[in-house]
Amino acid sequence: MEEGAEGLRSHPPVAAMLALPFLPFSLFLGSLGSLCVAFVTLWCHHWRGGFSWDGTTTTFNWHPVLMVTGMVVTYGAAALVYRSPPAWRGPKFPWKVLHGSLALVALGLTVLGLLAVFSFHNTQGTPNLYSLHSWLGLLTVLLFSCQWVFGFSSFLLPWAPTWLRGFYKPIHVFFGSLILLLAVASCLSGINEKLFFSLKNGTMQYKFLPPEALFANTLGLLILLFGVLVVGALARPSWKRPEGDCPETQQPLLTSEH
């Protein structure tokens, strides 16, 4: 510990970064998340033809928008609920409800995003689940669904004994961050796949980096930065909710809060 503290003192910029208060960080992260949603919406509206629900290409456009909004931005917000200083004081139950509700909203948006892409594929006669992107995305959604169910039943409902919560807690914490990283990886692979499929035959090819490719690549970098910052915030010890002695303050919910 002393060696680590000495290392921070010898690197003031690093120490200053680690000392950033949660409020300005959360405001920046919220702006970054909003920018991700705005970018993916503008991409699909300006370059990909807009939105509909008739099985055409514009039905597919709901898929990237809903996935970025749900599995990345809303899920990231749910993961950071317990990092907010107001959540450190008073009863934990209201924060559990907020945390679980945000995660459930993220799951609902994700399901709609899956329905959009399956509707498009089935209407167009395109095979489902043949690409690495689709496999990675489906794995992410399945893990997220299990995470929500197990977290709800273990940490919110009163039936689970203390020993079971203690056993499941590190597993839950690990998968909370892992699912977000998998969601980011799914989005990045999906953006790349869409550009390869779209920028050919009548449009400037992807390898020549037309404006759409530059814009979508930038979107990918924004999503990656958002995910890295959320995982970094979850790992920062000084932003973790202080543990109490009573069972109520020791029970987490759904995603990483420790």
CSV table of C-alpha atoms in Angstrom, one decimal:
chain,number,residue,atom,x,y,z
A,1,MET,CA,0.0,0.0,0.0
A,2,GLU,CA,2.8,2.4,0.9
A,3,GLU,CA,4.6,1.7,-2.4
A,4,GLY,CA,1.3,2.3,-4.3
A,5,ALA,CA,0.8,5.6,-2.5
A,6,GLU,CA,4.3,6.6,-3.3
A,7,GLY,CA,3.7,5.8,-6.9
A,8,LEU,CA,0.7,8.1,-7.0
A,9,ARG,CA,2.6,10.9,-5.3
A,10,SER,CA,5.3,10.6,-8.0
A,11,HIS,CA,2.7,10.8,-10.8
A,12,PRO,CA,0.5,13.8,-10.0
A,13,PRO,CA,-1.6,13.5,-13.3
A,14,VAL,CA,-2.6,10.0,-12.4
A,15,ALA,CA,-3.4,10.9,-8.8
A,16,ALA,CA,-5.5,13.8,-10.0
A,17,MET,CA,-7.4,11.5,-12.4
A,18,LEU,CA,-8.1,9.0,-9.6
A,19,ALA,CA,-9.2,11.8,-7.3
A,20,LEU,CA,-11.9,13.1,-9.8
A,21,PRO,CA,-15.2,13.5,-7.9
A,22,PHE,CA,-18.1,11.3,-8.9
A,23,LEU,CA,-20.5,14.2,-9.8
A,24,PRO,CA,-18.4,15.7,-12.7
A,25,PHE,CA,-17.4,12.2,-13.8
A,26,SER,CA,-21.1,11.1,-13.9
A,27,LEU,CA,-22.0,14.3,-15.8
A,28,PHE,CA,-19.3,13.6,-18.4
A,29,LEU,CA,-20.3,10.0,-18.7
A,30,GLY,CA,-24.0,10.9,-19.1
A,31,SER,CA,-23.0,13.3,-21.9
A,32,LEU,CA,-20.9,10.6,-23.5
A,33,GLY,CA,-23.7,8.1,-23.3
A,34,SER,CA,-26.2,10.5,-24.8
A,35,LEU,CA,-23.6,11.2,-27.6
A,36,CYS,CA,-23.4,7.5,-28.3
A,37,VAL,CA,-27.2,7.3,-28.7
A,38,ALA,CA,-27.3,10.4,-30.8
A,39,PHE,CA,-24.5,9.2,-33.1
A,40,VAL,CA,-26.1,5.7,-33.7
A,41,THR,CA,-29.5,7.4,-34.3
A,42,LEU,CA,-28.1,9.9,-36.8
A,43,TRP,CA,-26.1,7.2,-38.6
A,44,CYS,CA,-29.2,5.1,-39.1
A,45,HIS,CA,-31.4,8.1,-40.0
A,46,HIS,CA,-29.0,10.0,-42.3
A,47,TRP,CA,-27.1,7.1,-44.1
A,48,ARG,CA,-29.3,4.1,-43.6
A,49,GLY,CA,-32.7,5.5,-44.5
A,50,GLY,CA,-34.5,6.0,-41.2
A,51,PHE,CA,-36.8,3.7,-39.2
A,52,SER,CA,-39.9,1.6,-39.8
A,53,TRP,CA,-41.3,-1.8,-38.6
A,54,ASP,CA,-42.2,-3.4,-41.9
A,55,GLY,CA,-39.4,-5.9,-42.3
A,56,THR,CA,-37.3,-3.8,-44.6
A,57,THR,CA,-33.8,-2.4,-44.1
A,58,THR,CA,-35.3,0.4,-42.1
A,59,THR,CA,-36.7,-2.1,-39.6
A,60,PHE,CA,-33.1,-3.4,-39.1
A,61,ASN,CA,-32.1,0.2,-38.2
A,62,TRP,CA,-33.8,-0.1,-34.9
A,63,HIS,CA,-31.4,-2.9,-34.0
A,64,PRO,CA,-28.2,-0.8,-33.5
A,65,VAL,CA,-30.1,2.0,-31.9
A,66,LEU,CA,-31.9,-0.1,-29.3
A,67,MET,CA,-28.8,-2.2,-28.6
A,68,VAL,CA,-26.5,0.8,-27.9
A,69,THR,CA,-29.2,2.5,-25.9
A,70,GLY,CA,-30.1,-0.6,-23.9
A,71,MET,CA,-27.2,-2.9,-23.5
A,72,VAL,CA,-24.5,-0.2,-23.3
A,73,VAL,CA,-25.8,3.1,-22.1
A,74,THR,CA,-28.8,2.1,-19.9
A,75,TYR,CA,-27.0,-0.9,-18.6
A,76,GLY,CA,-24.0,1.2,-17.7
A,77,ALA,CA,-26.2,3.7,-15.9
A,78,ALA,CA,-27.8,0.8,-13.9
A,79,ALA,CA,-24.3,-0.5,-13.0
A,80,LEU,CA,-23.3,2.9,-11.5
A,81,VAL,CA,-26.4,3.5,-9.3
A,82,TYR,CA,-24.5,2.4,-6.2
A,83,ARG,CA,-21.5,4.6,-7.0
A,84,SER,CA,-23.6,7.7,-6.4
A,85,PRO,CA,-22.8,9.2,-3.0
A,86,PRO,CA,-26.6,9.7,-2.1
A,87,ALA,CA,-26.9,5.9,-2.4
A,88,TRP,CA,-24.4,5.4,0.4
A,89,ARG,CA,-26.8,6.8,3.0
A,90,GLY,CA,-30.1,5.6,4.4
A,91,PRO,CA,-32.1,2.5,3.3
A,92,LYS,CA,-30.7,0.6,0.4
A,93,PHE,CA,-34.0,-0.8,-0.9
A,94,PRO,CA,-35.0,2.3,-3.0
A,95,TRP,CA,-31.6,2.2,-4.8
A,96,LYS,CA,-32.1,-1.5,-5.4
A,97,VAL,CA,-35.4,-0.7,-7.0
A,98,LEU,CA,-33.9,2.0,-9.2
A,99,HIS,CA,-30.9,-0.3,-10.1
A,100,GLY,CA,-33.1,-3.2,-11.0
A,101,SER,CA,-35.6,-1.1,-12.9
A,102,LEU,CA,-32.9,0.4,-15.1
A,103,ALA,CA,-31.5,-3.0,-15.7
A,104,LEU,CA,-35.0,-4.2,-16.7
A,105,VAL,CA,-35.4,-1.3,-19.0
A,106,ALA,CA,-32.1,-2.2,-20.6
A,107,LEU,CA,-33.2,-5.8,-21.1
A,108,GLY,CA,-36.5,-4.7,-22.6
A,109,LEU,CA,-34.8,-2.4,-25.1
A,110,THR,CA,-32.4,-5.2,-25.9
A,111,VAL,CA,-35.3,-7.7,-26.6
A,112,LEU,CA,-36.9,-5.1,-29.0
A,113,GLY,CA,-33.5,-4.8,-30.7
A,114,LEU,CA,-33.4,-8.5,-31.2
A,115,LEU,CA,-37.0,-8.6,-32.5
A,116,ALA,CA,-36.0,-5.9,-35.1
A,117,VAL,CA,-33.1,-7.8,-36.5
A,118,PHE,CA,-34.9,-11.2,-36.6
A,119,SER,CA,-37.9,-9.5,-38.3
A,120,PHE,CA,-35.7,-8.1,-40.9
A,121,HIS,CA,-33.8,-11.3,-41.5
A,122,ASN,CA,-37.0,-13.4,-41.7
A,123,THR,CA,-38.7,-11.0,-44.1
A,124,GLN,CA,-35.7,-10.8,-46.4
A,125,GLY,CA,-34.9,-14.6,-46.2
A,126,THR,CA,-31.6,-14.0,-44.6
A,127,PRO,CA,-30.2,-16.7,-42.2
A,128,ASN,CA,-30.1,-15.9,-38.5
A,129,LEU,CA,-27.2,-16.3,-36.2
A,130,TYR,CA,-24.5,-17.2,-38.7
A,131,SER,CA,-21.9,-14.5,-37.9
A,132,LEU,CA,-19.5,-14.0,-35.0
A,133,HIS,CA,-21.3,-10.8,-34.2
A,134,SER,CA,-24.6,-12.6,-33.8
A,135,TRP,CA,-23.1,-15.3,-31.6
A,136,LEU,CA,-21.4,-12.8,-29.4
A,137,GLY,CA,-24.5,-10.7,-29.1
A,138,LEU,CA,-26.7,-13.6,-28.3
A,139,LEU,CA,-24.3,-14.8,-25.6
A,140,THR,CA,-24.3,-11.3,-24.1
A,141,VAL,CA,-28.1,-11.2,-23.9
A,142,LEU,CA,-28.3,-14.7,-22.4
A,143,LEU,CA,-25.8,-13.8,-19.7
A,144,PHE,CA,-27.6,-10.5,-19.0
A,145,SER,CA,-30.9,-12.3,-18.7
A,146,CYS,CA,-29.4,-14.8,-16.2
A,147,GLN,CA,-27.7,-12.0,-14.3
A,148,TRP,CA,-30.9,-10.2,-13.9
A,149,VAL,CA,-32.9,-13.2,-12.8
A,150,PHE,CA,-30.3,-14.5,-10.4
A,151,GLY,CA,-29.6,-11.1,-9.0
A,152,PHE,CA,-33.3,-10.4,-8.4
A,153,SER,CA,-33.9,-13.7,-6.7
A,154,SER,CA,-30.7,-13.7,-4.6
A,155,PHE,CA,-30.4,-10.1,-3.5
A,156,LEU,CA,-33.9,-8.5,-3.6
A,157,LEU,CA,-36.3,-11.3,-2.6
A,158,PRO,CA,-36.1,-12.3,1.1
A,159,TRP,CA,-35.8,-16.0,0.7
A,160,ALA,CA,-32.1,-16.2,0.0
A,161,PRO,CA,-29.9,-17.0,3.0
A,162,THR,CA,-26.9,-14.9,3.9
A,163,TRP,CA,-24.4,-17.7,3.0
A,164,LEU,CA,-25.9,-17.9,-0.5
A,165,ARG,CA,-25.6,-14.2,-1.0
A,166,GLY,CA,-22.0,-14.3,0.1
A,167,PHE,CA,-21.2,-17.1,-2.2
A,168,TYR,CA,-22.9,-15.6,-5.2
A,169,LYS,CA,-21.7,-12.0,-4.7
A,170,PRO,CA,-18.2,-12.3,-6.3
A,171,ILE,CA,-19.7,-14.2,-9.2
A,172,HIS,CA,-22.3,-11.5,-9.6
A,173,VAL,CA,-19.8,-8.7,-9.5
A,174,PHE,CA,-17.5,-10.4,-12.0
A,175,PHE,CA,-20.3,-10.9,-14.6
A,176,GLY,CA,-21.6,-7.4,-14.1
A,177,SER,CA,-18.5,-5.9,-15.7
A,178,LEU,CA,-18.0,-8.8,-18.1
A,179,ILE,CA,-21.5,-8.4,-19.6
A,180,LEU,CA,-20.9,-4.7,-20.3
A,181,LEU,CA,-17.5,-5.5,-22.0
A,182,LEU,CA,-19.3,-8.2,-24.1
A,183,ALA,CA,-22.0,-5.7,-25.0
A,184,VAL,CA,-19.3,-3.2,-26.2
A,185,ALA,CA,-17.6,-5.9,-28.2
A,186,SER,CA,-20.9,-6.9,-29.8
A,187,CYS,CA,-21.6,-3.3,-30.8
A,188,LEU,CA,-18.1,-2.8,-32.3
A,189,SER,CA,-18.3,-6.0,-34.3
A,190,GLY,CA,-21.9,-5.1,-35.4
A,191,ILE,CA,-20.8,-1.7,-36.6
A,192,ASN,CA,-17.9,-3.2,-38.6
A,193,GLU,CA,-20.1,-5.9,-40.1
A,194,LYS,CA,-22.8,-3.4,-41.1
A,195,LEU,CA,-20.2,-1.2,-42.8
A,196,PHE,CA,-18.7,-4.1,-44.7
A,197,PHE,CA,-22.1,-5.2,-45.9
A,198,SER,CA,-23.4,-1.7,-46.8
A,199,LEU,CA,-20.4,0.1,-48.3
A,200,LYS,CA,-20.1,-1.8,-51.6
A,201,ASN,CA,-21.8,-2.1,-55.0
A,202,GLY,CA,-22.9,1.5,-55.8
A,203,THR,CA,-21.4,3.2,-52.8
A,204,MET,CA,-17.9,4.2,-52.0
A,205,GLN,CA,-16.2,1.1,-50.5
A,206,TYR,CA,-15.3,0.9,-46.9
A,207,LYS,CA,-11.6,0.7,-47.5
A,208,PHE,CA,-11.7,4.2,-49.0
A,209,LEU,CA,-13.2,5.6,-45.7
A,210,PRO,CA,-16.2,7.5,-47.0
A,211,PRO,CA,-18.0,9.9,-44.6
A,212,GLU,CA,-20.3,7.2,-43.3
A,213,ALA,CA,-17.4,4.9,-42.5
A,214,LEU,CA,-15.6,7.7,-40.7
A,215,PHE,CA,-18.8,8.6,-38.7
A,216,ALA,CA,-19.5,5.0,-37.8
A,217,ASN,CA,-15.9,4.3,-36.8
A,218,THR,CA,-16.1,7.3,-34.5
A,219,LEU,CA,-19.3,5.9,-33.0
A,220,GLY,CA,-17.4,2.7,-32.2
A,221,LEU,CA,-14.7,4.7,-30.4
A,222,LEU,CA,-17.3,6.6,-28.4
A,223,ILE,CA,-18.9,3.3,-27.3
A,224,LEU,CA,-15.6,1.8,-26.4
A,225,LEU,CA,-14.7,4.9,-24.3
A,226,PHE,CA,-18.0,4.7,-22.5
A,227,GLY,CA,-17.6,1.1,-21.6
A,228,VAL,CA,-14.0,1.5,-20.4
A,229,LEU,CA,-15.0,4.4,-18.2
A,230,VAL,CA,-17.9,2.5,-16.6
A,231,VAL,CA,-15.8,-0.5,-15.9
A,232,GLY,CA,-13.1,1.8,-14.5
A,233,ALA,CA,-15.6,3.5,-12.2
A,234,LEU,CA,-16.9,0.1,-11.0
A,235,ALA,CA,-13.3,-0.9,-10.1
A,236,ARG,CA,-12.5,2.3,-8.2
A,237,PRO,CA,-12.4,1.5,-4.5
A,238,SER,CA,-13.2,5.1,-3.2
A,239,TRP,CA,-16.5,5.1,-5.1
A,240,LYS,CA,-17.8,1.8,-3.7
A,241,ARG,CA,-20.7,1.9,-1.3
A,242,PRO,CA,-19.4,1.5,2.3
A,243,GLU,CA,-20.5,-1.8,3.7
A,244,GLY,CA,-22.6,-1.8,6.9
A,245,ASP,CA,-23.2,-4.4,9.6
A,246,CYS,CA,-26.9,-5.0,8.9
A,247,PRO,CA,-28.1,-7.4,6.2
A,248,GLU,CA,-29.9,-4.7,4.4
A,249,THR,CA,-26.7,-2.8,3.6
A,250,GLN,CA,-24.9,-5.9,2.6
A,251,GLN,CA,-27.2,-7.1,-0.1
A,252,PRO,CA,-26.4,-6.0,-3.7
A,253,LEU,CA,-28.7,-6.3,-6.7
A,254,LEU,CA,-28.2,-7.3,-10.3
A,255,THR,CA,-25.0,-5.7,-11.4
A,256,SER,CA,-21.6,-4.7,-9.9
A,257,GLU,CA,-22.0,-2.4,-7.0
A,258,HIS,CA,-18.9,-3.2,-4.9
